[in-house]
């Protein structure tokens, strides 16, 4: 999903103060970001189904903390057993997606987690090497065509 498809609140067009950072407290001129929804898919290798479920039943605390620190909320992964597809969806509520994803990539424990889970997956993106490489993405982004709140 292209960043140009979404413009966060806090832009000059709404008269908000764009000089503030995410770490600053909300002010009357800064509106909390309502979030941008993401969805992506990857294929789970059939021999790893049970192991994948087991590791995700006890995600490492450092990984969970980094996800939260990178302003990702409402994150879930679904498995479709007939095709082996893993479907992930989450909401990003920050203002610098690329920067937050770089922070995620800089965490050694997250990179270790990715190495563990990538070995259980098969990317659907041509040329993807792993989650750590970044581009092309390991998980294939998918387009949202309908949403009802």
mmCIF file of C-alpha atoms in Angstrom:
data_model
loop_
_atom_site.group_PDB
_atom_site.id
_atom_site.type_symbol
_atom_site.label_atom_id
_atom_site.label_comp_id
_atom_site.label_asym_id
_atom_site.label_seq_id
_atom_site.Cartn_x
_atom_site.Cartn_y
_atom_site.Cartn_z
ATOM 1 C CA UNK A 1 0.000 0.000 0.000
ATOM 2 C CA UNK A 2 1.481 3.294 -1.046
ATOM 3 C CA UNK A 3 2.038 5.914 1.681
ATOM 4 C CA UNK A 4 0.509 8.465 -0.698
ATOM 5 C CA UNK A 5 -2.903 6.804 -0.280
ATOM 6 C CA UNK A 6 -3.087 7.985 3.300
ATOM 7 C CA UNK A 7 -2.475 11.381 4.845
ATOM 8 C CA UNK A 8 -2.345 11.459 8.635
ATOM 9 C CA UNK A 9 -4.091 14.081 10.693
ATOM 10 C CA UNK A 10 -1.645 16.797 11.726
ATOM 11 C CA UNK A 11 -0.799 18.032 8.256
ATOM 12 C CA UNK A 12 -0.599 21.705 7.430
ATOM 13 C CA UNK A 13 -3.922 21.401 5.564
ATOM 14 C CA UNK A 14 -5.773 20.926 8.846
ATOM 15 C CA UNK A 15 -3.920 23.762 10.577
ATOM 16 C CA UNK A 16 -2.248 21.388 13.047
ATOM 17 C CA UNK A 17 1.239 21.764 14.450
ATOM 18 C CA UNK A 18 3.423 19.505 12.286
ATOM 19 C CA UNK A 19 6.644 20.259 14.201
ATOM 20 C CA UNK A 20 5.715 18.047 17.142
ATOM 21 C CA UNK A 21 6.978 14.466 17.428
ATOM 22 C CA UNK A 22 5.141 11.270 18.338
ATOM 23 C CA UNK A 23 6.703 11.301 21.792
ATOM 24 C CA UNK A 24 5.212 14.654 22.711
ATOM 25 C CA UNK A 25 1.904 14.752 24.592
ATOM 26 C CA UNK A 26 -1.240 15.521 22.646
ATOM 27 C CA UNK A 27 -2.130 19.168 22.467
ATOM 28 C CA UNK A 28 -5.375 20.836 21.424
ATOM 29 C CA UNK A 29 -3.856 21.276 17.942
ATOM 30 C CA UNK A 30 -2.630 17.676 17.511
ATOM 31 C CA UNK A 31 -5.201 15.002 16.742
ATOM 32 C CA UNK A 32 -4.455 11.355 17.623
ATOM 33 C CA UNK A 33 -3.837 9.376 14.478
ATOM 34 C CA UNK A 34 -6.899 7.150 13.898
ATOM 35 C CA UNK A 35 -4.677 4.605 12.194
ATOM 36 C CA UNK A 36 -3.980 3.055 8.842
ATOM 37 C CA UNK A 37 -4.936 -0.592 8.326
ATOM 38 C CA UNK A 38 -2.482 -3.014 6.733
ATOM 39 C CA UNK A 39 -2.960 -6.577 5.513
ATOM 40 C CA UNK A 40 -0.387 -8.973 4.135
ATOM 41 C CA UNK A 41 0.081 -12.631 3.281
ATOM 42 C CA UNK A 42 2.827 -15.244 3.241
ATOM 43 C CA UNK A 43 2.740 -19.029 2.871
ATOM 44 C CA UNK A 44 3.392 -21.286 5.861
ATOM 45 C CA UNK A 45 5.339 -24.429 5.012
ATOM 46 C CA UNK A 46 3.097 -27.404 5.913
ATOM 47 C CA UNK A 47 5.748 -29.134 8.034
ATOM 48 C CA UNK A 48 5.894 -26.079 10.360
ATOM 49 C CA UNK A 49 2.194 -25.518 11.135
ATOM 50 C CA UNK A 50 2.316 -26.795 14.715
ATOM 51 C CA UNK A 51 5.676 -25.189 15.496
ATOM 52 C CA UNK A 52 4.509 -21.828 14.079
ATOM 53 C CA UNK A 53 1.404 -21.922 16.259
ATOM 54 C CA UNK A 54 3.507 -22.897 19.276
ATOM 55 C CA UNK A 55 5.979 -20.006 18.939
ATOM 56 C CA UNK A 56 3.145 -17.542 18.364
ATOM 57 C CA UNK A 57 1.400 -18.749 21.517
ATOM 58 C CA UNK A 58 4.418 -17.360 23.405
ATOM 59 C CA UNK A 59 5.816 -14.447 21.379
ATOM 60 C CA UNK A 60 8.991 -13.098 22.948
ATOM 61 C CA UNK A 61 8.295 -10.055 25.189
ATOM 62 C CA UNK A 62 10.973 -7.967 23.429
ATOM 63 C CA UNK A 63 9.207 -8.503 20.109
ATOM 64 C CA UNK A 64 5.812 -7.537 21.555
ATOM 65 C CA UNK A 65 7.309 -4.417 23.136
ATOM 66 C CA UNK A 66 8.949 -3.378 19.862
ATOM 67 C CA UNK A 67 5.684 -3.836 17.970
ATOM 68 C CA UNK A 68 3.936 -1.542 20.454
ATOM 69 C CA UNK A 69 6.825 0.965 20.437
ATOM 70 C CA UNK A 70 6.559 1.126 16.642
ATOM 71 C CA UNK A 71 2.917 2.189 16.989
ATOM 72 C CA UNK A 72 1.369 -1.030 15.720
ATOM 73 C CA UNK A 73 -1.944 -2.008 17.298
ATOM 74 C CA UNK A 74 -4.636 -4.615 16.787
ATOM 75 C CA UNK A 75 -2.207 -7.091 15.192
ATOM 76 C CA UNK A 76 -3.366 -10.603 14.363
ATOM 77 C CA UNK A 77 -2.315 -13.464 12.101
ATOM 78 C CA UNK A 78 -4.732 -16.031 10.653
ATOM 79 C CA UNK A 79 -3.910 -19.385 9.038
ATOM 80 C CA UNK A 80 -5.840 -20.998 6.185
ATOM 81 C CA UNK A 81 -4.829 -24.687 6.302
ATOM 82 C CA UNK A 82 -5.844 -25.763 2.776
ATOM 83 C CA UNK A 83 -3.586 -23.244 1.032
ATOM 84 C CA UNK A 84 -1.125 -22.674 3.872
ATOM 85 C CA UNK A 85 -1.664 -18.927 3.623
ATOM 86 C CA UNK A 86 -0.973 -16.782 6.671
ATOM 87 C CA UNK A 87 -2.990 -13.571 6.657
ATOM 88 C CA UNK A 88 -1.775 -10.762 8.911
ATOM 89 C CA UNK A 89 -3.625 -7.545 9.675
ATOM 90 C CA UNK A 90 -2.726 -4.642 11.902
ATOM 91 C CA UNK A 91 -3.296 -0.953 12.422
ATOM 92 C CA UNK A 92 -0.462 1.581 12.349
ATOM 93 C CA UNK A 93 -1.186 4.658 14.475
ATOM 94 C CA UNK A 94 2.087 6.576 14.142
ATOM 95 C CA UNK A 95 3.122 9.327 11.769
ATOM 96 C CA UNK A 96 6.365 7.880 10.300
ATOM 97 C CA UNK A 97 5.752 4.348 9.075
ATOM 98 C CA UNK A 98 9.110 3.992 7.298
ATOM 99 C CA UNK A 99 10.975 5.305 10.341
ATOM 100 C CA UNK A 100 9.104 3.035 12.738
ATOM 101 C CA UNK A 101 9.741 0.013 10.513
ATOM 102 C CA UNK A 102 13.445 0.919 10.505
ATOM 103 C CA UNK A 103 13.361 0.970 14.334
ATOM 104 C CA UNK A 104 11.755 -2.472 14.202
ATOM 105 C CA UNK A 105 14.486 -3.735 11.871
ATOM 106 C CA UNK A 106 17.230 -2.345 14.162
ATOM 107 C CA UNK A 107 16.128 -4.489 17.137
ATOM 108 C CA UNK A 108 18.374 -7.605 17.360
ATOM 109 C CA UNK A 109 15.677 -9.666 19.121
ATOM 110 C CA UNK A 110 13.160 -8.842 16.368
ATOM 111 C CA UNK A 111 15.707 -9.872 13.720
ATOM 112 C CA UNK A 112 16.250 -13.130 15.621
ATOM 113 C CA UNK A 113 12.447 -13.686 15.705
ATOM 114 C CA UNK A 114 12.201 -13.022 11.976
ATOM 115 C CA UNK A 115 14.991 -15.514 11.261
ATOM 116 C CA UNK A 116 13.102 -18.137 13.295
ATOM 117 C CA UNK A 117 9.709 -17.533 11.666
ATOM 118 C CA UNK A 118 10.942 -16.815 8.120
ATOM 119 C CA UNK A 119 12.417 -20.332 8.043
ATOM 120 C CA UNK A 120 8.861 -21.648 8.460
ATOM 121 C CA UNK A 121 7.478 -19.515 5.635
ATOM 122 C CA UNK A 122 7.636 -19.132 1.886
ATOM 123 C CA UNK A 123 7.348 -15.590 0.575
ATOM 124 C CA UNK A 124 4.882 -14.851 -2.205
ATOM 125 C CA UNK A 125 6.936 -11.812 -3.287
ATOM 126 C CA UNK A 126 9.324 -12.317 -6.193
ATOM 127 C CA UNK A 127 12.891 -11.603 -5.126
ATOM 128 C CA UNK A 128 12.179 -11.430 -1.388
ATOM 129 C CA UNK A 129 15.072 -12.770 0.685
ATOM 130 C CA UNK A 130 13.812 -12.439 4.271
ATOM 131 C CA UNK A 131 11.982 -10.089 6.638
ATOM 132 C CA UNK A 132 15.171 -8.312 7.667
ATOM 133 C CA UNK A 133 16.123 -7.225 4.138
ATOM 134 C CA UNK A 134 13.096 -4.951 3.900
ATOM 135 C CA UNK A 135 12.696 -4.602 0.138
ATOM 136 C CA UNK A 136 11.194 -6.388 -1.502
ATOM 137 C CA UNK A 137 8.960 -7.181 1.447
ATOM 138 C CA UNK A 138 8.870 -10.771 2.768
ATOM 139 C CA UNK A 139 5.112 -10.626 3.452
ATOM 140 C CA UNK A 140 3.080 -9.644 0.377
ATOM 141 C CA UNK A 141 0.986 -6.518 0.961
ATOM 142 C CA UNK A 142 -2.635 -6.890 -0.095
ATOM 143 C CA UNK A 143 -5.073 -4.168 -1.024
ATOM 144 C CA UNK A 144 -8.068 -3.341 1.129
ATOM 145 C CA UNK A 145 -11.155 -3.222 -1.071
ATOM 146 C CA UNK A 146 -13.835 -2.887 1.602
ATOM 147 C CA UNK A 147 -14.036 -1.787 5.225
ATOM 148 C CA UNK A 148 -17.013 -1.258 7.528
ATOM 149 C CA UNK A 149 -16.334 0.144 10.999
#
